[in-house]
């Protein structure tokens, strides 16, 4: 079986817009939009290949880049590795050096463009931040203060957990949080049913995920325009999350944690092996802080999820 290693890039400008390019009409999946890149050549490092391809295709020189998501696809006659990096700094003016149309778009505009099906996890990864905050169990006033502090610190994806509350009190707090902060951050809510407020996404427990996948074929319980995520603890649950069509997953526990001392940690090596066979953006959870972001990226993760590691951090 042929093995093909393809580099691709989510390129951001100073305004955080993302560059996309249109495939030639006569090419495979012609007329669709894609993220620029090309094949890794023998003897090249991944970064060298990315720099060469983007210079040839767009006339830019990459200054700063990091791994974003690594996707594996098996076909009857070949194995494709789609190795996607985020480019945050470059020199030169990006243009279609090979005659291809290019366009700068915002994260919110990305879903309105037609991409190949294999690119959909990249679209999600490009729209998701590096940090996913999970709120701790505490009084409502402390939750509101902590969320305010987190948003001011640049955190834009927050799971409202609050396991100490009954259903009515939790729903009341969710409504208060969304009214106050819904325009400033994306909130993932918990519960037995999808959140009624369309501004919020739904985070599934691993038990909910398994229950939904027991009834074939698994059907995504939210429309595509709303975020759906799931907690996973092993490779089987990651595969279930893929089949259900979630937008991103959380894999835990990576390291020993005070909140779940009885859980057996995965460790970096095992987590990397699981992510290597996953076609979703995945956050690593368990004993991590912002200092672990680079290690998480190198392991193939979208970033980190945390309670203590991100709550009330400077």
CSV table of C-alpha atoms in Angstrom, one decimal:
chain,number,residue,atom,x,y,z
A,1,UNK,CA,0.0,0.0,0.0
A,2,UNK,CA,1.3,3.4,-0.9
A,3,UNK,CA,1.8,5.8,2.0
A,4,UNK,CA,1.5,9.5,1.2
A,5,UNK,CA,2.3,12.2,3.7
A,6,UNK,CA,0.5,15.5,2.9
A,7,UNK,CA,1.2,18.8,4.7
A,8,UNK,CA,-1.5,21.4,5.1
A,9,UNK,CA,-1.7,24.7,6.9
A,10,UNK,CA,-4.3,26.8,8.7
A,11,UNK,CA,-2.6,30.2,8.0
A,12,UNK,CA,-3.7,33.2,10.2
A,13,UNK,CA,-3.0,36.9,9.5
A,14,UNK,CA,-2.7,39.6,12.1
A,15,UNK,CA,-6.5,39.9,12.3
A,16,UNK,CA,-6.8,36.1,13.0
A,17,UNK,CA,-8.4,35.5,9.6
A,18,UNK,CA,-7.7,32.2,7.9
A,19,UNK,CA,-6.5,31.7,4.3
A,20,UNK,CA,-8.3,29.1,2.1
A,21,UNK,CA,-7.7,28.2,-1.5
A,22,UNK,CA,-10.0,26.8,-4.2
A,23,UNK,CA,-9.2,23.6,-5.9
A,24,UNK,CA,-9.1,23.7,-9.8
A,25,UNK,CA,-12.4,22.6,-11.3
A,26,UNK,CA,-10.8,19.8,-13.2
A,27,UNK,CA,-9.0,18.4,-10.2
A,28,UNK,CA,-10.3,15.6,-7.8
A,29,UNK,CA,-13.0,17.3,-5.8
A,30,UNK,CA,-12.6,20.3,-7.9
A,31,UNK,CA,-14.3,23.6,-7.0
A,32,UNK,CA,-14.1,22.8,-3.3
A,33,UNK,CA,-12.1,24.9,-0.9
A,34,UNK,CA,-9.1,23.6,1.0
A,35,UNK,CA,-6.2,24.5,3.3
A,36,UNK,CA,-3.0,25.1,1.3
A,37,UNK,CA,-0.2,22.5,1.4
A,38,UNK,CA,1.3,19.6,-0.5
A,39,UNK,CA,3.3,16.4,-0.3
A,40,UNK,CA,6.3,15.8,2.0
A,41,UNK,CA,9.3,14.9,-0.1
A,42,UNK,CA,12.0,12.4,0.8
A,43,UNK,CA,14.6,13.8,3.2
A,44,UNK,CA,12.5,16.8,4.3
A,45,UNK,CA,11.3,17.4,7.8
A,46,UNK,CA,7.6,18.2,8.3
A,47,UNK,CA,8.3,21.9,8.9
A,48,UNK,CA,10.7,22.1,5.9
A,49,UNK,CA,8.0,20.6,3.7
A,50,UNK,CA,5.4,23.0,5.0
A,51,UNK,CA,7.7,26.0,4.4
A,52,UNK,CA,8.5,24.9,0.8
A,53,UNK,CA,4.9,24.2,-0.2
A,54,UNK,CA,3.6,27.5,1.1
A,55,UNK,CA,6.4,29.4,-0.5
A,56,UNK,CA,5.6,27.7,-3.8
A,57,UNK,CA,1.9,28.0,-3.6
A,58,UNK,CA,1.4,31.3,-1.9
A,59,UNK,CA,4.7,33.2,-2.0
A,60,UNK,CA,5.1,33.4,1.8
A,61,UNK,CA,7.9,32.5,4.1
A,62,UNK,CA,6.7,30.7,7.3
A,63,UNK,CA,8.2,32.2,10.5
A,64,UNK,CA,6.2,30.5,13.2
A,65,UNK,CA,4.1,27.3,13.0
A,66,UNK,CA,3.0,24.4,15.3
A,67,UNK,CA,1.1,21.1,14.8
A,68,UNK,CA,-2.6,21.5,14.8
A,69,UNK,CA,-4.2,18.1,13.9
A,70,UNK,CA,-2.9,14.9,12.3
A,71,UNK,CA,-5.4,12.9,10.3
A,72,UNK,CA,-5.0,9.3,8.9
A,73,UNK,CA,-7.1,8.0,6.0
A,74,UNK,CA,-7.0,4.5,4.6
A,75,UNK,CA,-8.1,3.8,1.1
A,76,UNK,CA,-8.0,0.5,-0.8
A,77,UNK,CA,-4.8,1.4,-2.6
A,78,UNK,CA,-3.1,4.0,-0.4
A,79,UNK,CA,-2.7,5.5,3.1
A,80,UNK,CA,-2.9,9.2,3.4
A,81,UNK,CA,-1.6,11.2,6.4
A,82,UNK,CA,-2.9,14.7,6.4
A,83,UNK,CA,-0.5,16.6,8.7
A,84,UNK,CA,-2.0,20.0,9.5
A,85,UNK,CA,-0.1,22.8,11.1
A,86,UNK,CA,-1.2,26.3,12.2
A,87,UNK,CA,0.9,29.1,10.8
A,88,UNK,CA,0.8,32.2,13.0
A,89,UNK,CA,3.7,34.3,11.6
A,90,UNK,CA,4.9,34.7,8.0
A,91,UNK,CA,6.5,37.2,5.7
A,92,UNK,CA,5.4,38.1,2.2
A,93,UNK,CA,1.9,38.8,0.7
A,94,UNK,CA,-0.1,35.6,0.3
A,95,UNK,CA,-1.5,35.1,-3.2
A,96,UNK,CA,-2.4,32.3,-5.5
A,97,UNK,CA,1.1,31.8,-7.0
A,98,UNK,CA,-0.1,28.9,-9.1
A,99,UNK,CA,-3.2,30.7,-10.3
A,100,UNK,CA,-5.6,29.3,-7.7
A,101,UNK,CA,-8.2,31.6,-6.1
A,102,UNK,CA,-7.4,32.3,-2.4
A,103,UNK,CA,-9.5,34.1,0.2
A,104,UNK,CA,-9.1,35.4,3.8
A,105,UNK,CA,-12.1,34.4,5.9
A,106,UNK,CA,-13.0,34.6,9.6
A,107,UNK,CA,-13.4,31.5,11.8
A,108,UNK,CA,-17.2,32.1,11.8
A,109,UNK,CA,-17.3,32.2,8.0
A,110,UNK,CA,-15.4,28.9,7.6
A,111,UNK,CA,-18.5,26.6,7.9
A,112,UNK,CA,-20.2,28.4,5.0
A,113,UNK,CA,-17.5,27.2,2.5
A,114,UNK,CA,-17.6,23.8,0.9
A,115,UNK,CA,-14.6,21.7,1.9
A,116,UNK,CA,-13.9,18.0,1.1
A,117,UNK,CA,-15.4,15.7,3.8
A,118,UNK,CA,-11.8,14.8,5.0
A,119,UNK,CA,-11.2,18.5,5.8
A,120,UNK,CA,-14.2,18.9,8.2
A,121,UNK,CA,-12.1,18.0,11.3
A,122,UNK,CA,-9.6,20.7,10.2
A,123,UNK,CA,-12.4,23.2,9.9
A,124,UNK,CA,-13.4,22.4,13.5
A,125,UNK,CA,-9.8,22.5,14.8
A,126,UNK,CA,-9.3,25.9,13.1
A,127,UNK,CA,-12.3,27.3,15.0
A,128,UNK,CA,-11.4,25.8,18.4
A,129,UNK,CA,-9.1,27.5,20.9
A,130,UNK,CA,-6.1,25.8,22.6
A,131,UNK,CA,-7.6,25.9,26.1
A,132,UNK,CA,-10.9,24.4,27.3
A,133,UNK,CA,-11.9,25.5,30.8
A,134,UNK,CA,-14.1,23.3,33.0
A,135,UNK,CA,-15.7,25.2,35.9
A,136,UNK,CA,-15.2,23.7,39.4
A,137,UNK,CA,-17.9,23.1,41.9
A,138,UNK,CA,-18.4,26.3,43.8
A,139,UNK,CA,-20.9,29.0,44.7
A,140,UNK,CA,-22.7,30.7,41.8
A,141,UNK,CA,-21.2,34.1,42.6
A,142,UNK,CA,-17.7,32.5,42.5
A,143,UNK,CA,-18.6,30.8,39.2
A,144,UNK,CA,-19.5,34.2,37.6
A,145,UNK,CA,-16.4,35.9,39.0
A,146,UNK,CA,-14.2,33.1,37.7
A,147,UNK,CA,-15.8,33.1,34.2
A,148,UNK,CA,-15.3,36.9,34.0
A,149,UNK,CA,-11.6,36.5,35.0
A,150,UNK,CA,-11.1,33.6,32.5
A,151,UNK,CA,-12.6,35.5,29.6
A,152,UNK,CA,-10.5,38.5,30.4
A,153,UNK,CA,-7.5,36.2,30.4
A,154,UNK,CA,-8.3,35.1,26.8
A,155,UNK,CA,-10.2,31.8,27.4
A,156,UNK,CA,-13.1,31.5,25.0
A,157,UNK,CA,-14.3,27.9,25.4
A,158,UNK,CA,-15.9,27.0,28.8
A,159,UNK,CA,-17.8,24.0,30.1
A,160,UNK,CA,-20.2,24.8,32.8
A,161,UNK,CA,-20.0,21.7,35.0
A,162,UNK,CA,-21.3,22.4,38.5
A,163,UNK,CA,-22.1,18.8,39.6
A,164,UNK,CA,-23.3,20.1,43.0
A,165,UNK,CA,-26.4,21.7,41.6
A,166,UNK,CA,-29.8,20.1,41.0
A,167,UNK,CA,-31.4,20.4,37.5
A,168,UNK,CA,-33.4,23.6,38.2
A,169,UNK,CA,-30.5,25.5,39.9
A,170,UNK,CA,-28.1,24.4,37.1
A,171,UNK,CA,-30.5,25.6,34.4
A,172,UNK,CA,-30.9,28.9,36.2
A,173,UNK,CA,-27.2,29.4,36.4
A,174,UNK,CA,-26.7,28.5,32.7
A,175,UNK,CA,-29.3,31.1,31.7
A,176,UNK,CA,-27.6,33.7,33.9
A,177,UNK,CA,-24.1,32.8,32.4
A,178,UNK,CA,-25.4,32.9,28.8
A,179,UNK,CA,-27.1,36.2,29.3
A,180,UNK,CA,-24.1,37.8,30.8
A,181,UNK,CA,-21.2,36.2,28.8
A,182,UNK,CA,-22.8,34.4,25.9
A,183,UNK,CA,-21.5,37.0,23.4
A,184,UNK,CA,-18.0,36.8,24.7
A,185,UNK,CA,-17.3,33.0,24.9
A,186,UNK,CA,-18.6,29.6,23.8
A,187,UNK,CA,-20.3,27.6,26.5
A,188,UNK,CA,-20.7,23.8,26.6
A,189,UNK,CA,-23.5,22.7,28.9
A,190,UNK,CA,-24.2,19.3,30.5
A,191,UNK,CA,-27.5,17.5,31.0
A,192,UNK,CA,-29.7,14.7,29.8
A,193,UNK,CA,-31.1,16.8,26.9
A,194,UNK,CA,-29.5,19.3,24.5
A,195,UNK,CA,-29.5,22.8,25.9
A,196,UNK,CA,-32.6,24.8,24.8
A,197,UNK,CA,-30.5,27.9,24.3
A,198,UNK,CA,-29.1,27.7,20.8
A,199,UNK,CA,-26.1,29.8,21.8
A,200,UNK,CA,-24.8,26.8,23.8
A,201,UNK,CA,-23.2,23.6,22.9
A,202,UNK,CA,-23.7,20.2,24.5
A,203,UNK,CA,-20.9,18.2,26.2
A,204,UNK,CA,-21.8,14.5,26.6
A,205,UNK,CA,-20.5,12.2,29.3
A,206,UNK,CA,-18.9,9.0,28.2
A,207,UNK,CA,-22.0,7.2,29.5
A,208,UNK,CA,-24.2,9.3,27.2
A,209,UNK,CA,-21.9,8.8,24.3
A,210,UNK,CA,-22.0,5.0,24.7
A,211,UNK,CA,-25.8,5.0,25.0
A,212,UNK,CA,-26.2,7.0,21.8
A,213,UNK,CA,-23.8,4.6,20.0
A,214,UNK,CA,-25.7,1.5,21.1
A,215,UNK,CA,-28.5,2.3,18.7
A,216,UNK,CA,-27.3,1.9,15.1
A,217,UNK,CA,-26.7,3.9,13.2
A,218,UNK,CA,-25.6,6.6,15.7
A,219,UNK,CA,-27.4,9.9,15.0
A,220,UNK,CA,-25.9,13.2,15.9
A,221,UNK,CA,-28.3,14.8,18.4
A,222,UNK,CA,-27.5,18.4,17.5
A,223,UNK,CA,-27.6,20.4,14.2
A,224,UNK,CA,-24.2,21.0,12.6
A,225,UNK,CA,-24.2,24.7,13.5
A,226,UNK,CA,-24.0,23.9,17.3
A,227,UNK,CA,-21.0,22.5,19.0
A,228,UNK,CA,-21.2,18.9,20.2
A,229,UNK,CA,-18.4,17.3,22.4
A,230,UNK,CA,-17.9,14.2,24.4
A,231,UNK,CA,-15.7,12.9,27.3
A,232,UNK,CA,-13.7,9.8,26.3
A,233,UNK,CA,-11.4,7.6,28.3
A,234,UNK,CA,-10.1,5.1,25.7
A,235,UNK,CA,-9.6,4.4,22.0
A,236,UNK,CA,-13.1,2.8,21.8
A,237,UNK,CA,-14.8,5.9,23.0
A,238,UNK,CA,-12.9,8.1,20.7
A,239,UNK,CA,-14.1,5.9,17.8
A,240,UNK,CA,-17.6,6.2,19.1
A,241,UNK,CA,-17.3,10.0,19.2
A,242,UNK,CA,-16.2,10.0,15.6
A,243,UNK,CA,-19.2,7.8,14.5
A,244,UNK,CA,-21.6,10.0,16.4
A,245,UNK,CA,-20.2,13.1,14.6
A,246,UNK,CA,-19.1,15.1,17.6
A,247,UNK,CA,-17.0,18.2,16.8
A,248,UNK,CA,-14.3,17.6,19.5
A,249,UNK,CA,-13.6,15.2,22.3
A,250,UNK,CA,-11.8,15.3,25.7
A,251,UNK,CA,-9.5,12.4,26.5
A,252,UNK,CA,-8.7,11.8,30.2
A,253,UNK,CA,-7.1,11.3,32.6
A,254,UNK,CA,-3.7,12.0,31.1
A,255,UNK,CA,-1.9,12.4,34.5
A,256,UNK,CA,-2.9,11.6,38.1
A,257,UNK,CA,-5.4,14.1,39.5
A,258,UNK,CA,-6.7,15.1,42.9
A,259,UNK,CA,-10.3,15.0,41.8
A,260,UNK,CA,-10.1,11.3,40.5
A,261,UNK,CA,-7.3,9.7,42.4
A,262,UNK,CA,-8.6,6.2,41.7
A,263,UNK,CA,-8.4,6.6,37.9
A,264,UNK,CA,-5.5,5.0,36.1
A,265,UNK,CA,-3.7,7.8,34.1
A,266,UNK,CA,-3.0,7.3,30.4
A,267,UNK,CA,0.4,9.0,30.2
A,268,UNK,CA,1.7,10.9,27.3
A,269,UNK,CA,2.8,7.9,25.2
A,270,UNK,CA,-0.5,6.1,25.3
A,271,UNK,CA,-2.4,9.3,24.7
A,272,UNK,CA,-0.3,10.1,21.6
A,273,UNK,CA,-1.0,6.6,20.2
A,274,UNK,CA,-4.7,7.0,20.7
A,275,UNK,CA,-4.7,10.5,19.0
A,276,UNK,CA,-2.6,9.1,16.1
A,277,UNK,CA,-5.7,7.0,15.1
A,278,UNK,CA,-8.3,9.7,15.8
A,279,UNK,CA,-9.9,12.0,13.3
A,280,UNK,CA,-11.2,14.6,15.7
A,281,UNK,CA,-9.8,17.6,17.5
A,282,UNK,CA,-9.1,16.3,21.1
A,283,UNK,CA,-8.3,18.1,24.3
A,284,UNK,CA,-6.2,16.3,26.9
A,285,UNK,CA,-7.5,16.5,30.5
A,286,UNK,CA,-6.0,15.5,33.8
A,287,UNK,CA,-3.3,17.3,35.8
A,288,UNK,CA,-2.4,19.8,33.1
A,289,UNK,CA,-1.8,23.6,33.0
A,290,UNK,CA,-1.1,26.1,30.3
A,291,UNK,CA,2.6,25.2,30.6
A,292,UNK,CA,1.7,21.8,29.0
A,293,UNK,CA,0.3,23.3,25.8
A,294,UNK,CA,3.4,22.6,23.6
A,295,UNK,CA,3.6,19.0,24.8
A,296,UNK,CA,-0.1,18.5,24.1
A,297,UNK,CA,0.3,19.9,20.6
A,298,UNK,CA,3.3,17.6,20.0
A,299,UNK,CA,1.2,14.6,21.1
A,300,UNK,CA,-1.4,15.5,18.5
A,301,UNK,CA,-4.0,17.2,20.7
A,302,UNK,CA,-5.9,20.4,20.0
A,303,UNK,CA,-4.8,21.6,23.4
A,304,UNK,CA,-5.6,21.1,27.1
A,305,UNK,CA,-8.8,21.0,29.1
A,306,UNK,CA,-8.6,21.7,32.8
A,307,UNK,CA,-10.3,22.7,36.0
A,308,UNK,CA,-7.6,23.7,38.5
A,309,UNK,CA,-5.0,24.2,35.8
A,310,UNK,CA,-7.0,27.0,34.1
A,311,UNK,CA,-9.3,28.4,36.9
A,312,UNK,CA,-8.3,31.7,38.4
A,313,UNK,CA,-5.0,31.6,36.5
A,314,UNK,CA,-3.1,34.9,35.9
